[in-house]
Coordinates of C-alpha atoms in Angstrom, one line a residue:
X1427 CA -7.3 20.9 -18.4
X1428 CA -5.1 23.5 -17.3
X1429 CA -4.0 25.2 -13.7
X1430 CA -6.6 27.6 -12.1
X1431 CA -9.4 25.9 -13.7
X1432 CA -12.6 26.4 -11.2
X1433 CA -15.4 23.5 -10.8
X1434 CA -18.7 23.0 -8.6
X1435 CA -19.3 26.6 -9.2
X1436 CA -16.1 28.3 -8.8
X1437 CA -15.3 26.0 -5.3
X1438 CA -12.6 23.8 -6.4
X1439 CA -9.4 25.6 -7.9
X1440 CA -7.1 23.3 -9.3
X1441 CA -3.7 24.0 -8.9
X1442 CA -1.6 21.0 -10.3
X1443 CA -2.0 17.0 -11.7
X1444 CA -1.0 14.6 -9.2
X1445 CA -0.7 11.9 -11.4
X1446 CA -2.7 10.3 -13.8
X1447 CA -4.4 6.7 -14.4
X1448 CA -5.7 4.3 -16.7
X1449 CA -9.2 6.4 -16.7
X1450 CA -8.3 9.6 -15.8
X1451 CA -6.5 12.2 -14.0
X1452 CA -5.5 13.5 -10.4
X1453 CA -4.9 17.1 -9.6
X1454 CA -4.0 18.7 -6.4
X1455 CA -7.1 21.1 -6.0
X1456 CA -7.8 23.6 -2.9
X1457 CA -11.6 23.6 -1.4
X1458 CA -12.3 27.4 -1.2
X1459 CA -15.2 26.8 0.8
X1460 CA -13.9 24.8 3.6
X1461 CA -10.3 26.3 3.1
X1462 CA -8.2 23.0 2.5
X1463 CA -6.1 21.0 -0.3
X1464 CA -8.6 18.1 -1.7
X1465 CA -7.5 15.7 -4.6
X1466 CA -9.8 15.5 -7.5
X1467 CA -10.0 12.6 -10.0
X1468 CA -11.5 13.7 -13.3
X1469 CA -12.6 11.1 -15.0
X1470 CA -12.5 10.4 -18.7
X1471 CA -16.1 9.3 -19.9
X1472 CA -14.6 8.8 -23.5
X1473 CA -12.0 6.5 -22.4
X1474 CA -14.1 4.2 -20.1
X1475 CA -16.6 4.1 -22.9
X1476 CA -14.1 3.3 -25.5
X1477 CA -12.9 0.4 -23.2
X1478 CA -16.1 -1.0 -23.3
X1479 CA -16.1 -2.4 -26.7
X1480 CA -19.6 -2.6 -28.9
X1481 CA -21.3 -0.6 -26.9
X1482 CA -22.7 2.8 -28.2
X1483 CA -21.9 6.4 -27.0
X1484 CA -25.3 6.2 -24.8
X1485 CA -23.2 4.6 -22.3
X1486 CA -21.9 7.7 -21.1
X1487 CA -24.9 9.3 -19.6
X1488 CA -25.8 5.3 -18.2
X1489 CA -22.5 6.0 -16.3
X1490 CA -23.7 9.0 -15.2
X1491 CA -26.9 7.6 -13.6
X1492 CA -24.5 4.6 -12.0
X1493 CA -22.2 7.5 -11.2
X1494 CA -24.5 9.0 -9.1
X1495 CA -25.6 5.6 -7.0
X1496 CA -21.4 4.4 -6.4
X1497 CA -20.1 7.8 -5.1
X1498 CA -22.7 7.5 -2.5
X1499 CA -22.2 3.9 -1.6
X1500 CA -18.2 5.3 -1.6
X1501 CA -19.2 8.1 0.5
X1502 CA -20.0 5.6 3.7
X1503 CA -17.1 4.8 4.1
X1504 CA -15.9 6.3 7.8
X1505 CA -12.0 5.0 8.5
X1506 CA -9.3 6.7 9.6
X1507 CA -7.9 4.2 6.9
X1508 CA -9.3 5.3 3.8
X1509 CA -9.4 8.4 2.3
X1510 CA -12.7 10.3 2.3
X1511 CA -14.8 11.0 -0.4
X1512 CA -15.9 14.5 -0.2
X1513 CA -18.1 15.3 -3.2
X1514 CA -18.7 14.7 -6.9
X1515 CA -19.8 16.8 -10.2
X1516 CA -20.4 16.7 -13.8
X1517 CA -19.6 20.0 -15.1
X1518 CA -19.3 21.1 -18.3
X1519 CA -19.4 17.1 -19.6
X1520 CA -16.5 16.8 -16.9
X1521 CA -17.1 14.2 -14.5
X1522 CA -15.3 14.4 -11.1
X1523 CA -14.8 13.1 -7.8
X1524 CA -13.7 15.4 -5.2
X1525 CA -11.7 13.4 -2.6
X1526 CA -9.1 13.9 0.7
X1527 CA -6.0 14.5 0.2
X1528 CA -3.2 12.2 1.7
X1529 CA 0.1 13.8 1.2
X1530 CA 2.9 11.1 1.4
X1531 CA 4.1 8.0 -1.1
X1532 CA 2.5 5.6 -2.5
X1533 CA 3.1 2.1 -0.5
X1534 CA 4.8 0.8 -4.4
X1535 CA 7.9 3.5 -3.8
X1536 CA 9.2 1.8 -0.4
X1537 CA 9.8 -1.7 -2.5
X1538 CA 10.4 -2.5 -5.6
X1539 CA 13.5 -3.9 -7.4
X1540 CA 13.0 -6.9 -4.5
X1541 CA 13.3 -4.7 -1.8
X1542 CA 10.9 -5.9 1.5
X1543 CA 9.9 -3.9 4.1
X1544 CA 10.9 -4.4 7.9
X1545 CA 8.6 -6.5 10.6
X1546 CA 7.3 -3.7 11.7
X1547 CA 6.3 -1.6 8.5
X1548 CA 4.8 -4.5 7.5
X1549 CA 2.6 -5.3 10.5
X1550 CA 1.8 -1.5 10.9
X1551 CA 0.2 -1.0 7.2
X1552 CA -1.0 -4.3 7.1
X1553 CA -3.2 -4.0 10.0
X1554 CA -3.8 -0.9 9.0
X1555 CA -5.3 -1.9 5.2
X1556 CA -7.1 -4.2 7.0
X1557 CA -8.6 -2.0 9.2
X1558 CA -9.7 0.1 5.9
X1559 CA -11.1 -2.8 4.6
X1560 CA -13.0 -4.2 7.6
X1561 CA -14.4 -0.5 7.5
X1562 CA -15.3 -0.5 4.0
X1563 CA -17.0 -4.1 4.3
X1564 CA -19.3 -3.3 7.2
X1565 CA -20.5 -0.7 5.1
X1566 CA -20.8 -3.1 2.0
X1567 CA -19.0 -1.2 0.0
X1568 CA -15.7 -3.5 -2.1
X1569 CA -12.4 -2.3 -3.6
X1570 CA -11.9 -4.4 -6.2
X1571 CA -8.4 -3.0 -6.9
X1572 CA -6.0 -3.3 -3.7
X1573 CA -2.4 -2.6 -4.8
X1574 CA 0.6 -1.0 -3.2
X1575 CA 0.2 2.2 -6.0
X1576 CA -3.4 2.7 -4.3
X1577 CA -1.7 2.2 -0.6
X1578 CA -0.6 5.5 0.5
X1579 CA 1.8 6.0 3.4
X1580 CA 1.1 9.6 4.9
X1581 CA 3.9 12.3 6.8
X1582 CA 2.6 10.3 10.2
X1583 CA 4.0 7.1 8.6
X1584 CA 0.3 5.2 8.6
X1585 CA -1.5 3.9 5.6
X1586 CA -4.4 5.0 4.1
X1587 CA -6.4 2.9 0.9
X1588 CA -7.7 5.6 -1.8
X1589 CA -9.8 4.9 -5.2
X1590 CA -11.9 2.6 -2.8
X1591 CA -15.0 1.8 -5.1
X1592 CA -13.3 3.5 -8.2
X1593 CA -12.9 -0.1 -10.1
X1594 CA -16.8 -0.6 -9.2
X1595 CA -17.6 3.0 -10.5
X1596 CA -15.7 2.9 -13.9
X1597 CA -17.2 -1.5 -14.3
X1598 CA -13.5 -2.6 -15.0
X1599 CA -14.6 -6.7 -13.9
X1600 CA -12.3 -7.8 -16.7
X1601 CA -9.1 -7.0 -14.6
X1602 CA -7.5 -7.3 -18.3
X1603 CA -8.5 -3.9 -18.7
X1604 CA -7.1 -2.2 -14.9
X1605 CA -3.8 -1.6 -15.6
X1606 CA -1.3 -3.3 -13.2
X1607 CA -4.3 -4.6 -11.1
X1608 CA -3.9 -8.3 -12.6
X1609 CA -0.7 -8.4 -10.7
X1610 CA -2.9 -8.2 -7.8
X1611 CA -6.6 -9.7 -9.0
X1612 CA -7.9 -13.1 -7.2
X1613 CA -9.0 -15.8 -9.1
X1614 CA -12.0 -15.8 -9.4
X1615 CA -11.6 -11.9 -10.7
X1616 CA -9.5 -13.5 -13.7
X1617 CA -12.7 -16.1 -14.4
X1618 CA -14.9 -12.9 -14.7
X1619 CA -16.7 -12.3 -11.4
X1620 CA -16.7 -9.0 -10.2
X1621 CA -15.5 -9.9 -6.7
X1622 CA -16.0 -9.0 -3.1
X1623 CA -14.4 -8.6 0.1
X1624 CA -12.8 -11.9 -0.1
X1625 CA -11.4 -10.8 -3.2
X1626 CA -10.0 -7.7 -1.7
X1627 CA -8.4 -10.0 1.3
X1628 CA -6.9 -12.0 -1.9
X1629 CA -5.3 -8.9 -3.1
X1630 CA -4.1 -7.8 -0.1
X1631 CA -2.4 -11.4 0.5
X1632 CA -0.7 -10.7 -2.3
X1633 CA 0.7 -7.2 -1.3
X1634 CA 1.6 -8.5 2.3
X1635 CA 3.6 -11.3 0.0
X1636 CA 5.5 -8.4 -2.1
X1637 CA 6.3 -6.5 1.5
X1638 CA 7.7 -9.5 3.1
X1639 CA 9.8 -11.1 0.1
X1640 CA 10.1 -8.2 -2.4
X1641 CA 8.3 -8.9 -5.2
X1642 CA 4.4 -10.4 -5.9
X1643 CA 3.7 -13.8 -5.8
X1644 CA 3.1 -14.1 -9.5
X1645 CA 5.5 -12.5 -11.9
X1646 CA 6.0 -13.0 -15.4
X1647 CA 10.0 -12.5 -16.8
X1648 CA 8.1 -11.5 -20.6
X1649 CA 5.2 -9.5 -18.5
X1650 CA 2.8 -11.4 -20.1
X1651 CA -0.3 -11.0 -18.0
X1652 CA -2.5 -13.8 -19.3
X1653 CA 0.1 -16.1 -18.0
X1654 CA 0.3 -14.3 -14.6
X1655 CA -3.4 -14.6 -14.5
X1656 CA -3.3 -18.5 -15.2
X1657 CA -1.0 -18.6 -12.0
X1658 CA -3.3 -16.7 -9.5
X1659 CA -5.7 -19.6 -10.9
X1660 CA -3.6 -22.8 -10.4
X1661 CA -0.1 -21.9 -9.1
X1662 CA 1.2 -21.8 -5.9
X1663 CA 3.5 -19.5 -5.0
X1664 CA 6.3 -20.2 -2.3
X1665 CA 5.6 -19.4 1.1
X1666 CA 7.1 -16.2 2.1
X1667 CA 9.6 -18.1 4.6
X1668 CA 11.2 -19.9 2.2
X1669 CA 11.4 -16.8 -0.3
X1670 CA 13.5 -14.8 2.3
X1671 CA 15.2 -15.1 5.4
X1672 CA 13.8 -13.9 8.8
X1673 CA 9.7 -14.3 8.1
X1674 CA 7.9 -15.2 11.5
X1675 CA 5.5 -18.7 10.5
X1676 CA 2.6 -16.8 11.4
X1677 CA 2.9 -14.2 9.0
X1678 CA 4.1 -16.8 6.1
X1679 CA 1.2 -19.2 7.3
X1680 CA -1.2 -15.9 6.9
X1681 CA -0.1 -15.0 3.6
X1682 CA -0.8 -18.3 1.9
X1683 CA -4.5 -18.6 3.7
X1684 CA -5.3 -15.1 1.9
X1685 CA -3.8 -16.6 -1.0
X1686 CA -6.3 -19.9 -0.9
X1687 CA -7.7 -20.0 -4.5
X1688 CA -11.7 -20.6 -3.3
X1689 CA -12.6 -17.5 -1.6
X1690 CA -14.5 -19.6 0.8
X1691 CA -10.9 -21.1 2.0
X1692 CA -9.7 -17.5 2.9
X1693 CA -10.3 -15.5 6.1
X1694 CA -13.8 -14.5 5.6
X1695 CA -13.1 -10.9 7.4
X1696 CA -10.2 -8.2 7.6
X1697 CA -11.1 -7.8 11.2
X1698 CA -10.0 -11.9 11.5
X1699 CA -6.8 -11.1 9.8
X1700 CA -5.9 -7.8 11.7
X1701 CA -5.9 -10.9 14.9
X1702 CA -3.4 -12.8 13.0
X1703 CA -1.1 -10.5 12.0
X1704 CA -0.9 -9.2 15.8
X1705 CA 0.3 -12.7 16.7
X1706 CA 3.7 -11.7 15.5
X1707 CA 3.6 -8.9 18.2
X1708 CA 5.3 -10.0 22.0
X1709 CA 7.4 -8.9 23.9
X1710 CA 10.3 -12.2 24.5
X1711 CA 9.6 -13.6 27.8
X1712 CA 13.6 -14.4 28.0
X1713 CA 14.2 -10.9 27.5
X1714 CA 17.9 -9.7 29.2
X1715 CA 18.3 -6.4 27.5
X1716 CA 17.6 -5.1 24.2
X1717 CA 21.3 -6.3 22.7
X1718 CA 19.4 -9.5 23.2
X1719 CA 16.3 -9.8 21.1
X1720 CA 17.1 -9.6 18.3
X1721 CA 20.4 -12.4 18.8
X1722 CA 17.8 -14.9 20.4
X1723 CA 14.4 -14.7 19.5
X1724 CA 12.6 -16.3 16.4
X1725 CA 11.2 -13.3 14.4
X1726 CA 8.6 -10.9 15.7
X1727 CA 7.8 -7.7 16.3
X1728 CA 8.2 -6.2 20.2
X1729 CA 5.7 -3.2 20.5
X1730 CA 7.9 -2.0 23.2
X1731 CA 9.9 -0.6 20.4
X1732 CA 6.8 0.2 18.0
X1733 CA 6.9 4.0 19.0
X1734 CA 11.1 4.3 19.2
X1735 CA 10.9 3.1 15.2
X1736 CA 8.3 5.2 14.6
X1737 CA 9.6 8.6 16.2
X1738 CA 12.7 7.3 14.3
X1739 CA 11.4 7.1 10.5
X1740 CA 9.7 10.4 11.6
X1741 CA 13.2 12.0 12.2
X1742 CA 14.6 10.6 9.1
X1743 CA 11.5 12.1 6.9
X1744 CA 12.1 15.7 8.2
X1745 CA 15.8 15.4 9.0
X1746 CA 16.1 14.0 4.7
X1747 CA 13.3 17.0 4.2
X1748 CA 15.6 19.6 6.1
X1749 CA 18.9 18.8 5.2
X1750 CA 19.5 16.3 2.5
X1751 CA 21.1 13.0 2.4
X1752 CA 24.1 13.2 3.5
X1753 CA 23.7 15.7 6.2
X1754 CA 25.2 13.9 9.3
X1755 CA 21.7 14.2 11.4
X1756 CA 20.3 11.9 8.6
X1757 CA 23.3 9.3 8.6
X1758 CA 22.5 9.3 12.7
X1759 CA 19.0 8.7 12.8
X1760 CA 19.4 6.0 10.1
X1761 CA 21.8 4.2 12.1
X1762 CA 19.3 4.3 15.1
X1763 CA 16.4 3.2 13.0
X1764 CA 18.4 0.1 11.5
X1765 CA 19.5 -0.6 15.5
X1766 CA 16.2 -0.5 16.9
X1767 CA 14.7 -2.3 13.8
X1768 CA 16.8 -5.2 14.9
X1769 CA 16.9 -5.2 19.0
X1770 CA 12.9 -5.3 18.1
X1771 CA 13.3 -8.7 16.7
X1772 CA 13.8 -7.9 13.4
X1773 CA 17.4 -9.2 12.2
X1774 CA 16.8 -9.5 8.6
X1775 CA 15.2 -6.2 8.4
X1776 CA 18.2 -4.0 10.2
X1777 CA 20.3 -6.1 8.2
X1778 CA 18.7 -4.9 5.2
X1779 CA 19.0 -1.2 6.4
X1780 CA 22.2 -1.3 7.3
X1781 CA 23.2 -2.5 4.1
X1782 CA 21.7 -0.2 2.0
X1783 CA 23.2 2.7 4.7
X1784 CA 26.1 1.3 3.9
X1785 CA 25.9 1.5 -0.3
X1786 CA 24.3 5.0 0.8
X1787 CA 27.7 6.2 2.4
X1788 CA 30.1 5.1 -0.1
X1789 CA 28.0 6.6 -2.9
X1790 CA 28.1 9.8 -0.7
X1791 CA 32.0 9.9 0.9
X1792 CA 33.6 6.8 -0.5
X1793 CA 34.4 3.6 -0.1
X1794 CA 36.7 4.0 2.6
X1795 CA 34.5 6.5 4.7
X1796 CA 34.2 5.6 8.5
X1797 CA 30.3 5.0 8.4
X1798 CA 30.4 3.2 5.3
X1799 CA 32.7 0.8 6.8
X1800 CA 30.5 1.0 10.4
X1801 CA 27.4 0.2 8.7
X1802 CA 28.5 -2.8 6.8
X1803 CA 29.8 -4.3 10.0
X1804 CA 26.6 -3.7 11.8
X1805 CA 25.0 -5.6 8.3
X1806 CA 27.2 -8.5 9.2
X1807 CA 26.2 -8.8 13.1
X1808 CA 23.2 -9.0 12.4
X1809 CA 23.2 -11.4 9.6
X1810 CA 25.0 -13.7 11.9
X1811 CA 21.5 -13.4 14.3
X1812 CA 19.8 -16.5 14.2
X1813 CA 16.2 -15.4 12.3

């Protein structure tokens, strides 16, 4: 597959991969007809039908015909959540999928290496995933693969869920067989049931666990995955609050509920769970000033602040776009964000900003640089919050 190449009848012009997956390939493509950039997935019929072992090449055209019946299923899908699917094709023996394009980074590059997210980041996309998934349930339609690398975080800063259905569509119920996806898989995916929306809110227990603490809830130090899937099926993991510092109760208590190992012990809807996750949101009724909340408050999220962090990461993003890293507008609106992160009742996570700002400015001017110095000190203030 090469650059330029046209498909649904000279419509889709692909102008360069995205990335590819376990069962196929992404390219950036541009809709001629409508005028705007789309993602397409092509996906490779050979491989899916070599992963289904002693089954004969007539698979292929049986995928087809399911093919067909998924992408519509897919295609009811109506959230501002979840990117769209637009249209599908099967040219040429190339079978493709035709989808929105979100243009921004996948929720897996903001942690990593047991970094966490702030409060607020994590309250914003998981409400937000939640929303997708309430969406995609009323609809009938199941994931079956919720990770952070199919979490994308747009230029606006809000999360959208893509390759909804996409496990469904290529029959990948072994969860042996979908990549990193047994980091993620509930229980009863790992004893060979296809799953269903409770098996999405499973998953996405287990993401809202990696974006609190930094890491999943099951690891394994060899990456064995058999014995990562035997603790998703009698382990339990920590509760978030006792993994890390500064994790309100309710989000901890939350966590470990989507976590329960029967299905019918878990939230039965994402609308249910978008409730509790808003509980961490209020404003401190003992509120004297914003040097305050963060000093005396147990942790929480104040959506008085909600917009001031967001027009914040915004200016970082173009600001880091515009100028680079160590242009001094960035170094300013970093030390803003990591402020307001904390006076919003956040102390662990300015803490955490601050620190890296910090490691940030002696890599760029040294050791000794004013800002380095600043940042560090503002790390230590806020450690010494109460969480």
């Amino acid at each position: 597959m090469t650059e330029g190449r046209l498909l649904g009848d000279g419509r889709y012009s692909l102008d360069g991969r995205l990335g590819r997956g376990g069962m196929g390939h992404v390219w950036l493509a541009y809709d001629k007809k409508l005028g705007r950039p789309v993602a397409v997935k092509l996906l490779d019929m050979e491989r899916v039908r070599m992963h289904r072992k002693g089954r004969k090449a007539a698979l292929t055209e049986a995928m087809r015909v399911r093919f067909e019946k998924e992408w519509q299923s897919m295609a009811r899908i109506q959230s501002p959540y979840v990117a769209a699917l637009y249209d599908r094709g099967d040219e040429a023996g190339q079978v493709y999928l035709v989808m929105e394009y979100v243009d921004g980074i996948a929720l897996d590059a903001y942690m990593g290496f047991g970094s966490s997210l702030t409060l607020e980041q994590t309250v914003r996309w998981s409400v937000q995933v939640s929303e997708g998934l309430a969406d995609a349930s009323e609809v009938d339609v199941v994931h079956r693969d919720i990770k952070p690398a199919n979490i994308m975080i747009n230029e606006r800063g809000n999360a959208k869920i893509v390759d909804f259905g996409l496990a469904r569509l290529l029959d990948m119920s072994d969860t042996r067989t979908a990549g990193a996806t047994w980091q993620y898989a509930a229980p009863e995916r790992w004893q060979g049931s296809p799953g269903d929306h409770l098996s999405d809110l499973y998953s996405l227990g287990c993401v809202m666990y990696e974006m609190l603490t930094g890491n999943p809830p099951f690891t394994s130090r060899s990456g064995d995955m058999m014995e990562v899937g035997v603790m998703h099926q009698r382990h339990r993991p920590a509760p978030p609050l006792n993994v890390r510092r500064g994790i309100p109760e309710e989000l901890s208590n939350l966590v470990m509920t989507l976590l329960a190992k029967r299905p019918e012990q878990r939230p039965q809807h994402a609308r249910s769970v978008i409730h509790l996750i808003r509980q961490v949101e209020h404003t401190p009724s003992h509120e004297t000033g914003p040097a305050q909340i963060g000093s005396h408050s147990t942790p929480h999220v104040n959506p008085d602040y909600v917009e001031r962090i967001r027009e914040s990461e915004r200016l970082v993003r173009n600001y880091l776009a515009e100028h680079g890293e160590h242009h001094s507008s960035v170094i300013e609106a970093r030390f803003t964000l990591a402020e307001l992160t904390g006076e919003s009742g956040d102390s662990r996570g300015a803490a955490d900003q601050y620190e890296t700002l910090g490691d940030d400015c002696k890599r760029l001017f040294g050791p000794a640089d004013s800002r380095a110095l600043n940042a560090f000190d503002a790390m230590a203030r806020w450690i010494a919050a109460p969480a």
